[in-house]
Structure formats: structure tokens, C-alpha cells
CSV table of C-alpha atoms and ligand atoms in Angstrom, one decimal:
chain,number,residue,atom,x,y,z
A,29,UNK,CA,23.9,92.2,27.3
A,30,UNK,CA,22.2,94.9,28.7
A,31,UNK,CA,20.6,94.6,32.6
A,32,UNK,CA,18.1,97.2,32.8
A,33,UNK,CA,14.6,95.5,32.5
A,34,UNK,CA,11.8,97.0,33.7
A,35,UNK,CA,11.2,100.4,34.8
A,36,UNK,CA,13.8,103.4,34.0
A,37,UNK,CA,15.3,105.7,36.0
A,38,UNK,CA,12.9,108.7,36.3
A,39,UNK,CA,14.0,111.6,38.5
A,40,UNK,CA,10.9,113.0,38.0
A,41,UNK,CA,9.6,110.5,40.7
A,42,UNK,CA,12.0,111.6,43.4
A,43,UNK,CA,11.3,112.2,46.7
A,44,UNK,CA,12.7,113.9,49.6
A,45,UNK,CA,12.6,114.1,52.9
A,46,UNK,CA,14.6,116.8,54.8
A,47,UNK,CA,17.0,116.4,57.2
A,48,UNK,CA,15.4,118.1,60.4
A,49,UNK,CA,18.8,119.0,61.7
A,50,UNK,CA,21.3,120.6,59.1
A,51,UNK,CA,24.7,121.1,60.4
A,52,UNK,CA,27.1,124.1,59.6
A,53,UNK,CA,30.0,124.3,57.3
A,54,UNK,CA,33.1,123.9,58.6
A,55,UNK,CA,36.2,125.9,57.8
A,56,UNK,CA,38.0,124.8,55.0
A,57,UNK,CA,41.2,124.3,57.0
A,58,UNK,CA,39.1,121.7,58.6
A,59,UNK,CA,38.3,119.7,55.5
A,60,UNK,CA,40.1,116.4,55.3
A,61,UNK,CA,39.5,114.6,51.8
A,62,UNK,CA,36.2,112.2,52.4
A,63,UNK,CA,35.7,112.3,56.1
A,64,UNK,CA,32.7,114.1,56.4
A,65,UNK,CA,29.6,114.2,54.3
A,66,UNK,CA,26.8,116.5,54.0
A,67,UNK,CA,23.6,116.4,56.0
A,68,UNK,CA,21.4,114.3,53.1
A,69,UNK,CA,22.0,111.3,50.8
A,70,UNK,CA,20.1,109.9,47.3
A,71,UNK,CA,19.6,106.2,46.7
A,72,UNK,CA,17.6,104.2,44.1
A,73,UNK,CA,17.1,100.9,44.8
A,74,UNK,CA,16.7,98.5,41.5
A,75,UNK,CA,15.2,94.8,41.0
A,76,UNK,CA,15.2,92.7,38.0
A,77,UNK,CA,11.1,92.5,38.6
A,78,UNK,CA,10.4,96.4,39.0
A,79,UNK,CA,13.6,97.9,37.5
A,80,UNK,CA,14.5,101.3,38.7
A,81,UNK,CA,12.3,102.3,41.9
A,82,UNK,CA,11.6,105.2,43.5
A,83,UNK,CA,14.9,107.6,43.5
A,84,UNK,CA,14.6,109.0,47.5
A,85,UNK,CA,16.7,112.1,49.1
A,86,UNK,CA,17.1,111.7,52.6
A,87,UNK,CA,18.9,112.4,55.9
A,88,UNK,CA,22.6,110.4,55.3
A,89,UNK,CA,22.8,107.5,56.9
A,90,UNK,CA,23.6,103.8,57.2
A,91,UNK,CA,22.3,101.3,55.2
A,92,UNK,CA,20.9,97.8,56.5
A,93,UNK,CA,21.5,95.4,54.2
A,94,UNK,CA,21.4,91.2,54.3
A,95,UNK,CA,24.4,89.5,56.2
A,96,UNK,CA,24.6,87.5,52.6
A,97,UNK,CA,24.2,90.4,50.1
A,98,UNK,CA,25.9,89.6,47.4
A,99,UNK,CA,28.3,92.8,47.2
A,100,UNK,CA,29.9,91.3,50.8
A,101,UNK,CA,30.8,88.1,49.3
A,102,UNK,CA,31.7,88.9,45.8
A,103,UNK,CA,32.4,92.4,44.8
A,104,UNK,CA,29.3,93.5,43.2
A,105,UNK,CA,30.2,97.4,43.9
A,106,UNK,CA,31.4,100.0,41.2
A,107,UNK,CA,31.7,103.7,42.1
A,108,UNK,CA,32.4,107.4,40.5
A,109,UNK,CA,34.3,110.4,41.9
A,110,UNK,CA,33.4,113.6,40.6
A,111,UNK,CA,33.2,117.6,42.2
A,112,UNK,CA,30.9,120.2,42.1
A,113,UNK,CA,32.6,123.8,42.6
A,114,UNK,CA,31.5,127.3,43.7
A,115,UNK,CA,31.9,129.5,41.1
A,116,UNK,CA,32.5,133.6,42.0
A,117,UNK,CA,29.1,134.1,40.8
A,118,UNK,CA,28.3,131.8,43.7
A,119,UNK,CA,26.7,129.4,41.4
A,120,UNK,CA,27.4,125.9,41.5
A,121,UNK,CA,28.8,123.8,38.8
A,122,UNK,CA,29.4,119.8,38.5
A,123,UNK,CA,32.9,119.5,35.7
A,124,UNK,CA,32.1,116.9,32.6
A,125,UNK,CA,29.7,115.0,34.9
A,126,UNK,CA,28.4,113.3,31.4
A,127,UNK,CA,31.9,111.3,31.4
A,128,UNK,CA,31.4,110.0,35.2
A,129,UNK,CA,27.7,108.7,34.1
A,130,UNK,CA,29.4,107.2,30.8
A,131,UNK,CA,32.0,105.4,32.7
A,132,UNK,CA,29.2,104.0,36.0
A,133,UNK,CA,27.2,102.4,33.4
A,134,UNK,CA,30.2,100.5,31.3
A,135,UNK,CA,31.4,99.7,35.0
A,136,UNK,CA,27.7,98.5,35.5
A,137,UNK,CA,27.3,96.5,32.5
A,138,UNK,CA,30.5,94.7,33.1
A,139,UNK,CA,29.4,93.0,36.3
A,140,UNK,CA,26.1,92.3,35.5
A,141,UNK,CA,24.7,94.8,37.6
A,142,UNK,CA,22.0,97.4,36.3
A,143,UNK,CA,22.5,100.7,33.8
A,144,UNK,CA,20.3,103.5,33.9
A,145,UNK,CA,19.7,106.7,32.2
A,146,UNK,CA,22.6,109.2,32.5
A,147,UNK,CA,20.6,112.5,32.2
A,148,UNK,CA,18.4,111.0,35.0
A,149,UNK,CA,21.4,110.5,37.8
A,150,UNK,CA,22.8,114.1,37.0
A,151,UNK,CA,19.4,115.4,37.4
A,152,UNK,CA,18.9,113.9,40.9
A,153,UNK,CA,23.0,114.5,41.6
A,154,UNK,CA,21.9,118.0,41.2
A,155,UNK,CA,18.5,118.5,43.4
A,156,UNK,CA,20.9,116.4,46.1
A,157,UNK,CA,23.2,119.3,45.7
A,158,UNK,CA,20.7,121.9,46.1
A,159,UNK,CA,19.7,120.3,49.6
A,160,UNK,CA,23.1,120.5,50.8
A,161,UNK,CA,24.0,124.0,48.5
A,162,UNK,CA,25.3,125.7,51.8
A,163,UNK,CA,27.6,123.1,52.6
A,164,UNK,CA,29.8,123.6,49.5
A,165,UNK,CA,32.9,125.0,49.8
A,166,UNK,CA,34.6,128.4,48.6
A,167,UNK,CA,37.5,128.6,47.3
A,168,UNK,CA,40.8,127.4,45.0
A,169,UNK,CA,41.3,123.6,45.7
A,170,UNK,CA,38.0,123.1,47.3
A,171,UNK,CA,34.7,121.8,46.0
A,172,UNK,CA,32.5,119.3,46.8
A,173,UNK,CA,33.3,116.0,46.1
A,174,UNK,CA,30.7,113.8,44.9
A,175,UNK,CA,30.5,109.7,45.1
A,176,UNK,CA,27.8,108.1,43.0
A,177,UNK,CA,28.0,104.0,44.2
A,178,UNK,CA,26.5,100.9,43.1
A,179,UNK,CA,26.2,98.0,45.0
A,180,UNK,CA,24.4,94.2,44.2
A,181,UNK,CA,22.1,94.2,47.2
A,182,UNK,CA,20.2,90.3,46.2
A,183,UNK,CA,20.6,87.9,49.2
A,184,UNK,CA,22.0,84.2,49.1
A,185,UNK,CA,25.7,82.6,48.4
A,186,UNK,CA,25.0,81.4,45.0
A,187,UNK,CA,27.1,83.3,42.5
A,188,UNK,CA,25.5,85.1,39.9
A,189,UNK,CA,23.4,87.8,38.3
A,190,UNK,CA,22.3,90.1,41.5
A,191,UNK,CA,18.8,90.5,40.8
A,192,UNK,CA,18.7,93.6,43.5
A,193,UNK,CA,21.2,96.7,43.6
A,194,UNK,CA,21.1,99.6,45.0
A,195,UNK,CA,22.1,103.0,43.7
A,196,UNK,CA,23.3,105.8,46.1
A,197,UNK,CA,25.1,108.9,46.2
A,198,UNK,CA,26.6,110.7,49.0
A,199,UNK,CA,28.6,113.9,48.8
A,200,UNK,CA,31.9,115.2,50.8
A,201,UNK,CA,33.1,118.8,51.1
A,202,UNK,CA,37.0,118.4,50.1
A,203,UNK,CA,40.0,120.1,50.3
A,204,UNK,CA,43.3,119.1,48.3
A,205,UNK,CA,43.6,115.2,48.6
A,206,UNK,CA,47.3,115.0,50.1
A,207,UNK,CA,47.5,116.1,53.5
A,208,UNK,CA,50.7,117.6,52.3
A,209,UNK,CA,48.6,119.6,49.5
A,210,UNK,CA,50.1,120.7,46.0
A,211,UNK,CA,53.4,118.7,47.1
A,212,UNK,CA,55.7,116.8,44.1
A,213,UNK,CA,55.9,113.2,45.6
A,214,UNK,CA,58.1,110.0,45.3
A,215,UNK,CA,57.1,107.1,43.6
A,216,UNK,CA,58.5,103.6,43.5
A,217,UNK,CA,58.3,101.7,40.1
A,218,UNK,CA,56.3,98.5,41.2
A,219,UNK,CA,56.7,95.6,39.4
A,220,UNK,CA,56.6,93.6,41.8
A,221,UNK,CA,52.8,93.8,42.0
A,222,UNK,CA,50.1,94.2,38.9
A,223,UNK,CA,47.3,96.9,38.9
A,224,UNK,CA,45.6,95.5,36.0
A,225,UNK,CA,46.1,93.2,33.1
A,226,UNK,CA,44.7,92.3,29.6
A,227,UNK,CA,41.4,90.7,29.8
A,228,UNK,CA,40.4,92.1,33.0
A,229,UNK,CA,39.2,95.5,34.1
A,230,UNK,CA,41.9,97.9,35.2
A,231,UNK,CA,39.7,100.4,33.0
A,232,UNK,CA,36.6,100.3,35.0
A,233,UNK,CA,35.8,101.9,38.1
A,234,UNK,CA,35.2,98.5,40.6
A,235,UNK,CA,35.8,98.5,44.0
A,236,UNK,CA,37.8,95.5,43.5
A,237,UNK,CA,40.5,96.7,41.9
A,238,UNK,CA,41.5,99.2,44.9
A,239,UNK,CA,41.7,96.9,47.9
A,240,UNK,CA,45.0,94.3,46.1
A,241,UNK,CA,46.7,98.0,45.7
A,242,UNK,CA,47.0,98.9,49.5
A,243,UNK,CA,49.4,96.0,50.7
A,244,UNK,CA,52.2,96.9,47.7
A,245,UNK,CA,51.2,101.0,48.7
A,246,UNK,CA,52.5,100.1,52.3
A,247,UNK,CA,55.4,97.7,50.7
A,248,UNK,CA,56.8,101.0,48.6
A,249,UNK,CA,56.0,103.5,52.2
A,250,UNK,CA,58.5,101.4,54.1
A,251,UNK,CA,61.1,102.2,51.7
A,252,UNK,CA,60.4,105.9,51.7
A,253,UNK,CA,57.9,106.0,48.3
A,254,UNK,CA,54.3,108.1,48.5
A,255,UNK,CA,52.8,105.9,45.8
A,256,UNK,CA,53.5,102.4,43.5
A,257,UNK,CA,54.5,103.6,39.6
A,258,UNK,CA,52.4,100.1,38.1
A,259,UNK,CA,54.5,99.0,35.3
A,260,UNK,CA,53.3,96.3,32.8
A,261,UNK,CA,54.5,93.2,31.6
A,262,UNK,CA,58.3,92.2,30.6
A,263,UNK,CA,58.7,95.2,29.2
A,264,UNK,CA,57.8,97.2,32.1
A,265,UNK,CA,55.4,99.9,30.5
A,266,UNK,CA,54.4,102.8,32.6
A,267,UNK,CA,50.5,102.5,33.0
A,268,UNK,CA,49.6,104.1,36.0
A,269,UNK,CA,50.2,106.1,39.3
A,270,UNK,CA,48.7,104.8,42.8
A,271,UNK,CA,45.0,105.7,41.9
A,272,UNK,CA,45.7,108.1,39.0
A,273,UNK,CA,46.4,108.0,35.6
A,274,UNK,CA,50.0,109.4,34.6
A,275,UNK,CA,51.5,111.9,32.4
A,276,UNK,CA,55.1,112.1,31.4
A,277,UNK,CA,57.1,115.0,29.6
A,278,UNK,CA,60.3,114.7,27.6
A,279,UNK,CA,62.6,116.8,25.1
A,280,UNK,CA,63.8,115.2,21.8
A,281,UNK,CA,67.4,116.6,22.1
A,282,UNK,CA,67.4,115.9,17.7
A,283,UNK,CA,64.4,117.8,16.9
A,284,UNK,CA,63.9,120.0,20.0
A,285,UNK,CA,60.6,119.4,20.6
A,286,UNK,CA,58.7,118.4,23.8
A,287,UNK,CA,56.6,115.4,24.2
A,288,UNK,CA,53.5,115.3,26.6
A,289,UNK,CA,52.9,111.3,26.8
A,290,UNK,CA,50.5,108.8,28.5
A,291,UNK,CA,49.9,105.5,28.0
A,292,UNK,CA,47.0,104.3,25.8
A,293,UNK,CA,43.3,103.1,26.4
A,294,UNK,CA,44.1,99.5,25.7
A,295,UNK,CA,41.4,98.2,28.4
A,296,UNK,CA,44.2,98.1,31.3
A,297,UNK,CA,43.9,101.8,31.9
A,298,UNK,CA,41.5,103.7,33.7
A,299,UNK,CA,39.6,105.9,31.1
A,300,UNK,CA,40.3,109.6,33.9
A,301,UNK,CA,38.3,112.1,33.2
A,302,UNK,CA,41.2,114.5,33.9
A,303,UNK,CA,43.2,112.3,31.7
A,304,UNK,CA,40.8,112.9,29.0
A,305,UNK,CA,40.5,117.1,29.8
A,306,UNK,CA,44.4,116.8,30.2
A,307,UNK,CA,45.1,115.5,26.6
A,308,UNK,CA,41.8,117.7,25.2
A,309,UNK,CA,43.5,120.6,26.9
A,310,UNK,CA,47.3,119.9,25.6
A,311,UNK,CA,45.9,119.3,22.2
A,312,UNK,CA,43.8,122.2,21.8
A,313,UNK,CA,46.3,124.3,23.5
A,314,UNK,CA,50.0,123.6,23.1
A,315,UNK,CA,51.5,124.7,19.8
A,316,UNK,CA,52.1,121.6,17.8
A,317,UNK,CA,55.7,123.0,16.4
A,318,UNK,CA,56.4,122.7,20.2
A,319,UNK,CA,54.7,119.6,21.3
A,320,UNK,CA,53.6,116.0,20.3
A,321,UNK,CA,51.1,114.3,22.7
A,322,UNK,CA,51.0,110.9,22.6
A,323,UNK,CA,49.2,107.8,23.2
A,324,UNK,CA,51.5,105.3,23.4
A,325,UNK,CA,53.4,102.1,25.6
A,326,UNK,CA,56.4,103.8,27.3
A,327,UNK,CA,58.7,102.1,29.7
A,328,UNK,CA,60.3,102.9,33.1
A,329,UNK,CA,63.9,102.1,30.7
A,330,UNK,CA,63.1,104.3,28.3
A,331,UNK,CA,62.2,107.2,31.5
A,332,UNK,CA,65.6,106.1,32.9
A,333,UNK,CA,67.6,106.3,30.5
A,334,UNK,CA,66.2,109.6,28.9
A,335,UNK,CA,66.6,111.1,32.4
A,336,UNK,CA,70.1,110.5,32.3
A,337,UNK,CA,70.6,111.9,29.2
A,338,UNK,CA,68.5,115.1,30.3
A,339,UNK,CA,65.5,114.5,28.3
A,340,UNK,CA,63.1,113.9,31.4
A,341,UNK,CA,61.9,117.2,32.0
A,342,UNK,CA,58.2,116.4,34.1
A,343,UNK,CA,56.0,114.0,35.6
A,344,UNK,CA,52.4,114.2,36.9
A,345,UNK,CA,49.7,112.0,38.3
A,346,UNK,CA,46.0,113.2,37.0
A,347,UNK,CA,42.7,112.3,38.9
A,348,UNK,CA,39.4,113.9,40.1
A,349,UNK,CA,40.7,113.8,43.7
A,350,UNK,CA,43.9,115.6,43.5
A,351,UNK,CA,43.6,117.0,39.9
A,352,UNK,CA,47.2,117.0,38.8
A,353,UNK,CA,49.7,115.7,41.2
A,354,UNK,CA,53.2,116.0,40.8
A,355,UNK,CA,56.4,114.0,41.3
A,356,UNK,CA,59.6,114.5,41.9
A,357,UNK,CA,61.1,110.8,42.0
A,358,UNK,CA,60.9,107.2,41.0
A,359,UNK,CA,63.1,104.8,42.9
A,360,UNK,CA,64.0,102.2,40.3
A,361,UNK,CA,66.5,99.6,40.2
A,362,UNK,CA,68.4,101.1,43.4
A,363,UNK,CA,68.7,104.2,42.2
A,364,UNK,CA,66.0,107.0,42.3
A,365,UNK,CA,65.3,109.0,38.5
A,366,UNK,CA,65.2,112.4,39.2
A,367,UNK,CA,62.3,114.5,38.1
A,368,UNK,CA,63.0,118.0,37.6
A,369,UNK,CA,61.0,120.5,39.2
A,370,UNK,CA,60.9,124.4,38.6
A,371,UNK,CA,63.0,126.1,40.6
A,372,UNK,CA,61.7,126.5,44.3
A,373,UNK,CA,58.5,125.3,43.2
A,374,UNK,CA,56.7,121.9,43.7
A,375,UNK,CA,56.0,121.2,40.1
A,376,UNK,CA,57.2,121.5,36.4
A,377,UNK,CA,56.0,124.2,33.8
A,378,UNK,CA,53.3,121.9,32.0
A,379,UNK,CA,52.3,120.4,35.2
A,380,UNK,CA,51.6,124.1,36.6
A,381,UNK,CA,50.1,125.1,33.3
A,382,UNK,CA,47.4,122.5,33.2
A,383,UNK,CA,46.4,122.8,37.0
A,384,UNK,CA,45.7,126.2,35.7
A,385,UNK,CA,43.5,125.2,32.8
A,386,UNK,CA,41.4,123.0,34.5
A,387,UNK,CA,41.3,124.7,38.0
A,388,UNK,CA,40.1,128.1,35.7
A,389,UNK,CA,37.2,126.4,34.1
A,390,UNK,CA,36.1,124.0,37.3
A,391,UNK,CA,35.6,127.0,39.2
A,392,UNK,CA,33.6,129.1,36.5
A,393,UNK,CA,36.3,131.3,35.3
A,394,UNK,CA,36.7,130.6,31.7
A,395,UNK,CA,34.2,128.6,29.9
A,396,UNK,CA,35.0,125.4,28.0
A,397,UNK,CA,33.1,123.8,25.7
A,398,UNK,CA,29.9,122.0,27.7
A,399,UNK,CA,32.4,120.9,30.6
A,400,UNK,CA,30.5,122.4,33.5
A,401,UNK,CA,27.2,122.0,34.2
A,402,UNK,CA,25.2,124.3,36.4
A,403,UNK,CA,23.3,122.4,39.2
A,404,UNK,CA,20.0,124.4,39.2
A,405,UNK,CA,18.9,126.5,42.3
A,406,UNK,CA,15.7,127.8,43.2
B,530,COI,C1,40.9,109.9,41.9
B,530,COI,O1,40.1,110.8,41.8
B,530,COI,O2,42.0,110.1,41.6
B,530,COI,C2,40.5,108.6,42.4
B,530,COI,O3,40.9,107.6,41.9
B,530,COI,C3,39.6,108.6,43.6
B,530,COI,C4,40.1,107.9,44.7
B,530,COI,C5,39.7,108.6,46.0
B,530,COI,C6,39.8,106.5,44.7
């Protein structure tokens, strides 16, 4: 079932009307992760009648919407994180924003709300960048970070089809997404609580699926944990880290070799595009005498017990927002698993590694594959 009648999404009918006061950029010190936004916004309103309208730059601001829209009611509201980076040659770049388009329009067509033409939204992501060019950030661990949203905007309590949405996109200049920056953190194996289940849609970007998660996030903070682990099921499988997809390291004592592991895209996990440049990355790069990398169910047991036996050797969390994020500790069972870091440093080897991959080709320093793509300036 597809939900985009009528018109298309044509960004060659965009129109934009200039903020008449541009602010400056601040210092990056000053940059907390999505507080402040840049002087303009793009939205696209849709209906089932006329399809996609007229896509419209303009000074950021708020929206009006009915008291009885349907996205305050029932949840009609997806969203995307992605960043555009300043490269040395002071160009600007948007990483893999092909796999953020991808993954709106499957979170789109899953609650009934409208797709649209991929090409099209990173074509008017990018003229909404060059509006606001001045405003992005310089520098390792900063960029700008860029939120494409979808809302049902059709009034009236009846539940159904919205047959009105609105398409926007505002953009944040970011910094590193823990206050505490590059900082390995402790997590608490929840099981207590489920992220996401078969049948339903842990693997799509809905708003929904982030509100449930705060309430077990303060549960786990009063004992002393930065994040919930999410485990799965009687058997407990690992599946994912606060709002990030997870990474796990461990040495086969038998055959000596190292295996990077993640847990599999069986609908309950969401489909990261840093997982997916992680594993490309590993794959490509790691020497397979050396390493397997895996797909596969894993369990906070199995992570136990191989810690004890000294086969744990890292852990990382992998998102847009904080790219790699490391940890250090999973309180399970009473006890915490120790995760070990390199010495007098706030990560593992692998974990460092791959910041280091990904950070080098975000910000224009070694080219990989079609990954980044250059936003246009005049
Ligand atoms: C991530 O990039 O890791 C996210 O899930 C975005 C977050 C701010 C919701």
C-alpha cells in the first residue's frame, strides 16, 4: 500500500523567503546537542487531494496546527537524524543521506502517512543548508545536525488514514551528544521494560517508540546507570542501547580470533545508519584471519559469562547523534560486568578505530565510496 497520490515532491517548486534577521554562530563550546536551530526551516505540506504542495524555506518558527490534529492524539509523527559536516576545504557535506530518506519513507509507509521522492528531500535538505551555510560548525565532533519530521496534520478524533501531513525539516548546530563528551558510560541490562517486540516496529524511526523509554531511563539513573541495555525475550538477547544500536567485541580463547558482533535486522532493531557504516567499515577493513563480524542473537549470559572468563574485550553504542559511544559497565544480576577499556583511555581499541574511520570520511578526509554528499553552494 503505497500513500502518495497526487502530486510528487518536486523541489524544483521551492520557495524561499529569507529570514530578515540572521543571527551569528556561536562558539562551539556553546553548542549543546539540539537546543538551538538555525535562522530558517523547510516544510511541505501534503493532502490526499493535491499530494505533495509547495516545498517553502522560511524563517524557523512555530507551527499552528488544529487542537485535534491527528499526530496529538495518535502518534502520527516519524522523524530522521542525520549531519552535515565542514570539510577542511570548507565545503559542506551531508554522510549517506540516501539511507535516512530510505528509512523516512518505510517509517512513512508503515503508518499510513505519505512517501515521497528521496532525491527530492535531499535536494531541498541541501538549498536549506545553503541558507543557513554560515551557521555550520568547524571542527572534530561538530557538524550540523539535521532533523527531517513528518507529522499527520488531518483534523477530527476518528482514527484513521491522516489525509493531511506535513513535512518539515529544521537543522541544529551540534557538538558531541553527552555533555560528558567521548566518555565510556554505564549501562543497566533492562529487562524489566521492552524497547520493541516482534510484530511491531522497534525498526522504524516513530516518535512513539521513544517516549515508553524515558520512565525505565530514569528507573536505571537512580541506581547509578547512564542508559537501559534492552534485552529480549526469555532468553534475554542484547538488542539495543538507550537510543543506539549496540556493538559487542569478544576473543575466542580456542581459536584466537576476535569477534565484532551485533544483533540482527529481525524487524525489532533499528536499521542505524552507523550500524550499517560500522559493519561495512569492519568488513571491508579488519583482516578476516583476525575477525568474524557477526549478525547474530547474543545474550546478556553469554556477555557475563565470557567476561568472566576474559573473553569480553569491548562494548560500544553506534548512532548519528553520538557516533560511537562507549561503555565501560553493565550492572546485571547485582553485579556490574566489567568492560575493559584501554589503558587511561575512555574506550577500547575497535571502538577508537572506527570513531576514526567514520569521523575521517564525515568530515572530508578520506573518501568512501558515495557516502558523502556535497550540499551545493553558489
Ligand atoms: C541517534 O542518533 O542515536 C538517535 O537515536 C537520535 C536521538 C537524538 C533520538
Amino acid at each position: 500500500i503505497t500513500l502518495a497520490t497526487g502530486a510528487p515532491l518536486d523541489a524544483s517548486k521551492l520557495k524561499i523567503t529569507r529570514n530578515p534577521n540572521p543571527s551569528k554562530p556561536r562558539p562551539n563550546e556553546e553548542l549543546v546537542f539540539g537546543q538551538t536551530f538555525t535562522d530558517h526551516m523547510l516544510t511541505i505540506p501534503w493532502s490526499a487531494k493535491e499530494g505533495w504542495g509547495t516545498p517553502h524555506i522560511k524563517p524557523y518558527g512555530n507551527l499552528s496546527l488544529d487542537p485535534s490534529a491527528c499526530v496529538f492524539h495518535y502518534a502520527f509523527e516519524l522523524f530522521e537524524g542525520l549531519k552535515a559536516y565542514r570539510t577542511p576545504q570548507n565545503t559542506i557535506t551531508m554522510f549517506r543521506p540516501d539511507k535516512n530518506m530510505a528509512r523516512m519513507n518505510k517509517s512513512a509507509a508503515r503508518i499510513c502517512l505519505p512517501t515521497f521522492e528521496s532525491e527530492e528531500l535531499i535536494k531541498l535538505t541541501g538549498k536549506l543548508i545553503e541558507q543557513d551555510k554560515h551557521l555550520v560548525p568547524q571542527g572534530n565532533g561538530y557538524s550540523l545536525y539535521i532533523r527531517p519530521t513528518m507529522i499527520g496534520t488531518s483534523k477530527g478524533l476518528g482514527v484513521g488514514t491522516p489525509s493531511e501531513a506535513l513535512l518539515y525539516v529544521i537543522t541544529s548546530p551540534v557538538g558531541p551528544y553527552y555533555k560528558t563528551g567521548f566518555k565510556a558510560v554505564r549501562l543497566e541490562a533492562t529487562d524489566y521494560a521492552t524497547r520493541a517486540w516482534p510484530g511491531g516496529v522497534g525498526d522504524k524511526k516513530l516518535g512513539a517508540n521513544y517516549a515508553p523509554c524515558i520512565l525505565p531511563q530514569l528507573q536505571a539513573a537512580k541506581r547509578g546507570y547512564q542508559q537501559n541495555l534492552w534485552l529480549f525475550g526469555p532468553e534475554k538477547n542484547i538488542t539495543e542501547v538507550g537510543t543506539m544500536n549496540v556493538f559487542f567485541v569478544f576473543l575466542n580463547k580456542v581459536t584466537g580470533k576476535k569477534e565484532l558482533v551485533t544483533a540482527p535486522l529481525d524487524g525489532t532493531i533499528l536499521e542505524g545508519v552507523t550500524r550499517d557504516s560500522v559493519l561495512t567499515l569492519a568488513r571491508d577493513k579488519l583482516d578476516p584471519q583476525e575477525w568474524d563480524i557477526n549478525e547474530r542473537y547474543y545474550t546478556i549470559t553469554e556477555v557475563a559469562t565470557r567476561a568472566k572468563q576474559g573473553e569480553l574485550l569491548e562494548a560500544f553504542g553506534s548512532g548519528t547523534a553520538a557516533v560511537v559511544s562507549p561503555i565501560k559497565e553493565i550492572g546485571w544480576n547485582n553485579e556490574d560486568i566489567h568492560v575493559p577499556l584501554l589503558p587511561g583511555e575512555q574506550c577500547g581499541a575497535l571502538t577508537k578505530q572506527v570513531a576514526q574511520w567514520i569521523a575521517d570520511i564525515q568530515y572530508g578526509r578520506v573518501n568512501y565510496g558515495n557516502w558523502s554528499k556535497t550540499v551545493e553552494l553558489p
